[in-house]
C-alpha cells in the first residue's frame, strides 16, 4: 500500500512538471494551490499566538509537594506540574554540588532555592516566565526553613509563604517564628497564601496555641483531604495544608495523587482569581506594500529556480517550507519595515 502511494506521488510530481514547464506557469500553479489551502477553512491567513480561554487568563495556580529528594525525579515532576504557574517543593535534599541547570525543568524559569544539605530539608520554587514574582527575604526568619515571595498581578499583590518543618524541630519555637513572620507580612499586605509541610496533622484537633495563631492572623485551611500516607502504619494525615486569608479569591483547590515510589506525600494546589493575563507579547513583521519594489521582486522571482526547490524536496512538507521561505526572502529583499 505504501509503495503504491509513493508511486502515485512520484507520478503526480512528474505530471505537474510536464504540465507547467515554464517558470511563470509553475508559479501560477502554486498560487492557485495556496488559494485552495486558504479557502479550505483550516489555514490561518494571519497567524499569531494561540489564545487561551478567558477563564484561564484570569487565574493562577500554585502547587506544592513534599518531594522527598528532588534529584532523579525530574521527568516525573515535569509531567505533574506542567499546568501550574508557580510550583513549590519541600524536602529537596539539595546542596551546592547540584547546579540550577541540573534541576531545570522545561517551561519554567531558573528555580529559586533554599538548600539545607543533600540528606534532608530544603525548599525550591519554580515559576513560568509570564509570572511576576520576587523573593522577599526581608520577611523570612533565619531559624526556620521558610521563604516568602511577592506575586504581582493585574488586580492585587499577593504574599506567598512556603515552609518546611521537620519532625525534629521544636513545635513551640516554629509556631512562634511563624507567628512573627505572619504579623510582619500582614503589616504590609492582607493577601497571604501559606503552603508547605508543617508536620502537624490538620485533620485532628490542633493544639490551642496553633489554633490561636491561625485564627488571630486571619488564616483558614482550604485543604480537607489527607496529604501524607505512612506505608508502615497504613495511617494518613493532613500535613500539607494551604492557609489563606479571606481576601484571597479561591476558585479551586485539591490534592494531587503522587506515585508512592516518588513520595509519601500527595501534592496540593490552589487556583485563584487574580486578573492575571498569560498572553505574551510577540514580534510580527508588518509589510508596507506602498514601499514595495515590484520590478525588483518580479526579477528575483524569474531568476529563482522554483522547479528545483520543489522537485528536490523529500516530501510535501519540505517542498512547502522551501517555497515559503524562498518567497518570503524575496519579499524581504523588496522593501519591508519591521515592527
PDB file of C-alpha atoms in Angstrom, residues 1-175:
ATOM      1  CA  UNK A   1       0.000   0.000   0.000  1.00  0.00           C
ATOM      2  CA  UNK A   2       2.790   2.408   0.933  1.00  0.00           C
ATOM      3  CA  UNK A   3       4.727   1.563  -2.235  1.00  0.00           C
ATOM      4  CA  UNK A   4       1.662   2.316  -4.366  1.00  0.00           C
ATOM      5  CA  UNK A   5       1.193   5.647  -2.601  1.00  0.00           C
ATOM      6  CA  UNK A   6       4.820   6.620  -3.251  1.00  0.00           C
ATOM      7  CA  UNK A   7       4.421   5.726  -6.930  1.00  0.00           C
ATOM      8  CA  UNK A   8       1.284   7.864  -7.179  1.00  0.00           C
ATOM      9  CA  UNK A   9       3.064  10.858  -5.599  1.00  0.00           C
ATOM     10  CA  UNK A  10       6.018  10.460  -7.981  1.00  0.00           C
ATOM     11  CA  UNK A  11       3.678  10.325 -10.978  1.00  0.00           C
ATOM     12  CA  UNK A  12       1.854  13.403  -9.729  1.00  0.00           C
ATOM     13  CA  UNK A  13       5.114  15.356  -9.382  1.00  0.00           C
ATOM     14  CA  UNK A  14       6.149  14.302 -12.888  1.00  0.00           C
ATOM     15  CA  UNK A  15       2.804  15.297 -14.381  1.00  0.00           C
ATOM     16  CA  UNK A  16       2.976  18.689 -12.684  1.00  0.00           C
ATOM     17  CA  UNK A  17       6.454  19.295 -14.100  1.00  0.00           C
ATOM     18  CA  UNK A  18       5.319  18.300 -17.588  1.00  0.00           C
ATOM     19  CA  UNK A  19       2.192  20.416 -17.385  1.00  0.00           C
ATOM     20  CA  UNK A  20       3.893  23.517 -16.034  1.00  0.00           C
ATOM     21  CA  UNK A  21       7.199  23.584 -17.860  1.00  0.00           C
ATOM     22  CA  UNK A  22       7.691  27.338 -17.722  1.00  0.00           C
ATOM     23  CA  UNK A  23       8.544  29.226 -14.551  1.00  0.00           C
ATOM     24  CA  UNK A  24       5.538  31.540 -14.793  1.00  0.00           C
ATOM     25  CA  UNK A  25       3.112  28.640 -15.185  1.00  0.00           C
ATOM     26  CA  UNK A  26       4.644  26.826 -12.216  1.00  0.00           C
ATOM     27  CA  UNK A  27       4.324  29.928 -10.040  1.00  0.00           C
ATOM     28  CA  UNK A  28       0.718  30.343 -11.146  1.00  0.00           C
ATOM     29  CA  UNK A  29       0.013  26.742 -10.158  1.00  0.00           C
ATOM     30  CA  UNK A  30       1.405  27.217  -6.652  1.00  0.00           C
ATOM     31  CA  UNK A  31      -0.518  30.460  -6.206  1.00  0.00           C
ATOM     32  CA  UNK A  32      -3.713  28.581  -7.085  1.00  0.00           C
ATOM     33  CA  UNK A  33      -2.691  25.816  -4.673  1.00  0.00           C
ATOM     34  CA  UNK A  34      -2.103  28.403  -1.935  1.00  0.00           C
ATOM     35  CA  UNK A  35      -5.541  29.915  -2.541  1.00  0.00           C
ATOM     36  CA  UNK A  36      -7.143  26.473  -2.263  1.00  0.00           C
ATOM     37  CA  UNK A  37      -5.419  25.906   1.074  1.00  0.00           C
ATOM     38  CA  UNK A  38      -6.612  29.261   2.386  1.00  0.00           C
ATOM     39  CA  UNK A  39     -10.255  28.710   1.455  1.00  0.00           C
ATOM     40  CA  UNK A  40     -10.365  25.165   2.837  1.00  0.00           C
ATOM     41  CA  UNK A  41     -11.071  26.630   6.270  1.00  0.00           C
ATOM     42  CA  UNK A  42      -8.257  25.309   8.464  1.00  0.00           C
ATOM     43  CA  UNK A  43      -5.405  27.599   7.406  1.00  0.00           C
ATOM     44  CA  UNK A  44      -4.945  30.832   9.367  1.00  0.00           C
ATOM     45  CA  UNK A  45      -4.011  33.677   6.963  1.00  0.00           C
ATOM     46  CA  UNK A  46      -2.866  35.962   9.791  1.00  0.00           C
ATOM     47  CA  UNK A  47      -1.418  33.665  12.462  1.00  0.00           C
ATOM     48  CA  UNK A  48      -0.387  34.703  15.939  1.00  0.00           C
ATOM     49  CA  UNK A  49      -0.082  33.128  19.404  1.00  0.00           C
ATOM     50  CA  UNK A  50      -2.920  30.808  20.318  1.00  0.00           C
ATOM     51  CA  UNK A  51      -5.347  32.471  22.693  1.00  0.00           C
ATOM     52  CA  UNK A  52      -6.160  30.687  25.903  1.00  0.00           C
ATOM     53  CA  UNK A  53      -9.656  30.566  27.336  1.00  0.00           C
ATOM     54  CA  UNK A  54     -10.756  33.787  29.009  1.00  0.00           C
ATOM     55  CA  UNK A  55     -11.186  31.977  32.332  1.00  0.00           C
ATOM     56  CA  UNK A  56      -7.632  30.645  32.390  1.00  0.00           C
ATOM     57  CA  UNK A  57      -6.204  34.068  31.521  1.00  0.00           C
ATOM     58  CA  UNK A  58      -7.617  35.439  34.772  1.00  0.00           C
ATOM     59  CA  UNK A  59      -6.453  32.665  37.076  1.00  0.00           C
ATOM     60  CA  UNK A  60      -3.209  31.461  38.553  1.00  0.00           C
ATOM     61  CA  UNK A  61      -2.488  28.036  40.053  1.00  0.00           C
ATOM     62  CA  UNK A  62       0.022  27.358  42.823  1.00  0.00           C
ATOM     63  CA  UNK A  63       1.255  23.830  43.570  1.00  0.00           C
ATOM     64  CA  UNK A  64       3.211  22.281  46.457  1.00  0.00           C
ATOM     65  CA  UNK A  65       4.533  18.830  47.240  1.00  0.00           C
ATOM     66  CA  UNK A  66       6.996  17.332  49.697  1.00  0.00           C
ATOM     67  CA  UNK A  67       9.115  15.551  47.102  1.00  0.00           C
ATOM     68  CA  UNK A  68      11.483  13.657  49.434  1.00  0.00           C
ATOM     69  CA  UNK A  69      14.588  14.427  47.313  1.00  0.00           C
ATOM     70  CA  UNK A  70      14.272  16.246  44.015  1.00  0.00           C
ATOM     71  CA  UNK A  71      17.121  14.615  42.109  1.00  0.00           C
ATOM     72  CA  UNK A  72      16.348  11.737  39.753  1.00  0.00           C
ATOM     73  CA  UNK A  73      12.630  12.602  39.830  1.00  0.00           C
ATOM     74  CA  UNK A  74      12.607  15.461  37.330  1.00  0.00           C
ATOM     75  CA  UNK A  75      10.956  13.534  34.490  1.00  0.00           C
ATOM     76  CA  UNK A  76       8.057  12.522  36.718  1.00  0.00           C
ATOM     77  CA  UNK A  77       7.806  16.008  38.198  1.00  0.00           C
ATOM     78  CA  UNK A  78       7.754  17.714  34.797  1.00  0.00           C
ATOM     79  CA  UNK A  79       4.618  15.798  33.795  1.00  0.00           C
ATOM     80  CA  UNK A  80       2.852  16.608  37.069  1.00  0.00           C
ATOM     81  CA  UNK A  81       3.491  20.362  37.198  1.00  0.00           C
ATOM     82  CA  UNK A  82       3.266  21.462  33.559  1.00  0.00           C
ATOM     83  CA  UNK A  83      -0.185  23.065  34.019  1.00  0.00           C
ATOM     84  CA  UNK A  84       0.735  25.069  37.143  1.00  0.00           C
ATOM     85  CA  UNK A  85       2.104  28.607  37.179  1.00  0.00           C
ATOM     86  CA  UNK A  86       4.039  28.629  40.462  1.00  0.00           C
ATOM     87  CA  UNK A  87       5.417  25.389  41.922  1.00  0.00           C
ATOM     88  CA  UNK A  88       6.985  24.669  45.314  1.00  0.00           C
ATOM     89  CA  UNK A  89       8.781  21.559  46.535  1.00  0.00           C
ATOM     90  CA  UNK A  90       9.911  20.879  50.086  1.00  0.00           C
ATOM     91  CA  UNK A  91      12.490  18.347  51.294  1.00  0.00           C
ATOM     92  CA  UNK A  92      14.517  18.847  48.129  1.00  0.00           C
ATOM     93  CA  UNK A  93      17.733  17.354  49.605  1.00  0.00           C
ATOM     94  CA  UNK A  94      19.973  19.623  47.522  1.00  0.00           C
ATOM     95  CA  UNK A  95      23.351  21.225  48.145  1.00  0.00           C
ATOM     96  CA  UNK A  96      25.789  23.446  46.243  1.00  0.00           C
ATOM     97  CA  UNK A  97      27.071  20.490  44.213  1.00  0.00           C
ATOM     98  CA  UNK A  98      23.754  20.440  42.345  1.00  0.00           C
ATOM     99  CA  UNK A  99      23.534  23.348  39.905  1.00  0.00           C
ATOM    100  CA  UNK A 100      20.368  25.111  38.779  1.00  0.00           C
ATOM    101  CA  UNK A 101      20.948  23.625  35.334  1.00  0.00           C
ATOM    102  CA  UNK A 102      20.967  20.110  36.804  1.00  0.00           C
ATOM    103  CA  UNK A 103      17.428  20.594  38.121  1.00  0.00           C
ATOM    104  CA  UNK A 104      15.994  22.822  35.391  1.00  0.00           C
ATOM    105  CA  UNK A 105      12.524  21.944  34.092  1.00  0.00           C
ATOM    106  CA  UNK A 106      11.388  22.861  30.591  1.00  0.00           C
ATOM    107  CA  UNK A 107       8.745  25.584  30.581  1.00  0.00           C
ATOM    108  CA  UNK A 108       9.908  27.078  33.882  1.00  0.00           C
ATOM    109  CA  UNK A 109      12.430  29.765  34.726  1.00  0.00           C
ATOM    110  CA  UNK A 110      15.588  29.256  36.806  1.00  0.00           C
ATOM    111  CA  UNK A 111      14.385  27.984  40.197  1.00  0.00           C
ATOM    112  CA  UNK A 112      14.752  29.874  43.469  1.00  0.00           C
ATOM    113  CA  UNK A 113      16.317  27.649  46.118  1.00  0.00           C
ATOM    114  CA  UNK A 114      16.932  27.474  49.840  1.00  0.00           C
ATOM    115  CA  UNK A 115      19.071  24.369  50.339  1.00  0.00           C
ATOM    116  CA  UNK A 116      19.927  22.626  53.577  1.00  0.00           C
ATOM    117  CA  UNK A 117      22.045  19.649  52.524  1.00  0.00           C
ATOM    118  CA  UNK A 118      21.868  16.507  50.400  1.00  0.00           C
ATOM    119  CA  UNK A 119      20.450  14.455  53.274  1.00  0.00           C
ATOM    120  CA  UNK A 120      17.383  16.448  54.236  1.00  0.00           C
ATOM    121  CA  UNK A 121      15.322  19.620  54.167  1.00  0.00           C
ATOM    122  CA  UNK A 122      15.393  22.298  51.526  1.00  0.00           C
ATOM    123  CA  UNK A 123      12.829  24.358  49.595  1.00  0.00           C
ATOM    124  CA  UNK A 124      12.616  25.291  45.919  1.00  0.00           C
ATOM    125  CA  UNK A 125      10.292  27.406  43.770  1.00  0.00           C
ATOM    126  CA  UNK A 126       9.705  27.117  40.003  1.00  0.00           C
ATOM    127  CA  UNK A 127       7.661  29.639  38.031  1.00  0.00           C
ATOM    128  CA  UNK A 128       6.528  30.286  34.452  1.00  0.00           C
ATOM    129  CA  UNK A 129       8.112  33.171  32.552  1.00  0.00           C
ATOM    130  CA  UNK A 130       4.925  35.260  32.497  1.00  0.00           C
ATOM    131  CA  UNK A 131       4.640  35.246  36.300  1.00  0.00           C
ATOM    132  CA  UNK A 132       5.827  38.408  38.057  1.00  0.00           C
ATOM    133  CA  UNK A 133       7.220  37.079  41.327  1.00  0.00           C
ATOM    134  CA  UNK A 134      10.161  38.103  43.512  1.00  0.00           C
ATOM    135  CA  UNK A 135      11.639  36.701  46.705  1.00  0.00           C
ATOM    136  CA  UNK A 136      11.078  38.708  49.903  1.00  0.00           C
ATOM    137  CA  UNK A 137      13.942  37.733  52.196  1.00  0.00           C
ATOM    138  CA  UNK A 138      13.107  40.659  54.471  1.00  0.00           C
ATOM    139  CA  UNK A 139      10.020  38.722  55.634  1.00  0.00           C
ATOM    140  CA  UNK A 140      11.891  35.475  56.349  1.00  0.00           C
ATOM    141  CA  UNK A 141      13.154  34.154  59.689  1.00  0.00           C
ATOM    142  CA  UNK A 142      16.626  32.648  59.943  1.00  0.00           C
ATOM    143  CA  UNK A 143      15.600  29.995  62.464  1.00  0.00           C
ATOM    144  CA  UNK A 144      13.168  28.087  60.240  1.00  0.00           C
ATOM    145  CA  UNK A 145      13.146  26.716  56.690  1.00  0.00           C
ATOM    146  CA  UNK A 146      10.880  29.230  55.042  1.00  0.00           C
ATOM    147  CA  UNK A 147      10.750  31.529  52.022  1.00  0.00           C
ATOM    148  CA  UNK A 148       8.487  34.451  51.188  1.00  0.00           C
ATOM    149  CA  UNK A 149       7.583  35.718  47.732  1.00  0.00           C
ATOM    150  CA  UNK A 150       5.620  38.643  46.384  1.00  0.00           C
ATOM    151  CA  UNK A 151       3.401  37.887  43.404  1.00  0.00           C
ATOM    152  CA  UNK A 152       2.130  40.870  41.429  1.00  0.00           C
ATOM    153  CA  UNK A 153      -0.970  40.515  39.268  1.00  0.00           C
ATOM    154  CA  UNK A 154      -3.324  42.895  37.497  1.00  0.00           C
ATOM    155  CA  UNK A 155      -5.709  43.020  40.444  1.00  0.00           C
ATOM    156  CA  UNK A 156      -3.506  42.737  43.510  1.00  0.00           C
ATOM    157  CA  UNK A 157      -0.195  41.935  45.129  1.00  0.00           C
ATOM    158  CA  UNK A 158      -0.079  38.609  46.980  1.00  0.00           C
ATOM    159  CA  UNK A 159       2.452  37.389  49.531  1.00  0.00           C
ATOM    160  CA  UNK A 160       3.210  33.665  49.289  1.00  0.00           C
ATOM    161  CA  UNK A 161       4.924  31.758  52.083  1.00  0.00           C
ATOM    162  CA  UNK A 162       6.414  28.268  51.781  1.00  0.00           C
ATOM    163  CA  UNK A 163       7.584  26.314  54.856  1.00  0.00           C
ATOM    164  CA  UNK A 164       9.128  23.031  55.835  1.00  0.00           C
ATOM    165  CA  UNK A 165       9.118  21.970  59.487  1.00  0.00           C
ATOM    166  CA  UNK A 166      10.970  18.751  60.187  1.00  0.00           C
ATOM    167  CA  UNK A 167       9.737  16.420  62.901  1.00  0.00           C
ATOM    168  CA  UNK A 168      12.898  17.162  64.872  1.00  0.00           C
ATOM    169  CA  UNK A 169      12.240  20.895  65.075  1.00  0.00           C
ATOM    170  CA  UNK A 170      10.523  22.226  68.169  1.00  0.00           C
ATOM    171  CA  UNK A 171       6.831  22.769  67.536  1.00  0.00           C
ATOM    172  CA  UNK A 172       6.699  25.642  70.025  1.00  0.00           C
ATOM    173  CA  UNK A 173       9.569  27.607  68.505  1.00  0.00           C
ATOM    174  CA  UNK A 174       8.465  27.008  64.920  1.00  0.00           C
ATOM    175  CA  UNK A 175       4.981  28.376  65.503  1.00  0.00           C
TER     176      UNK A 175
END
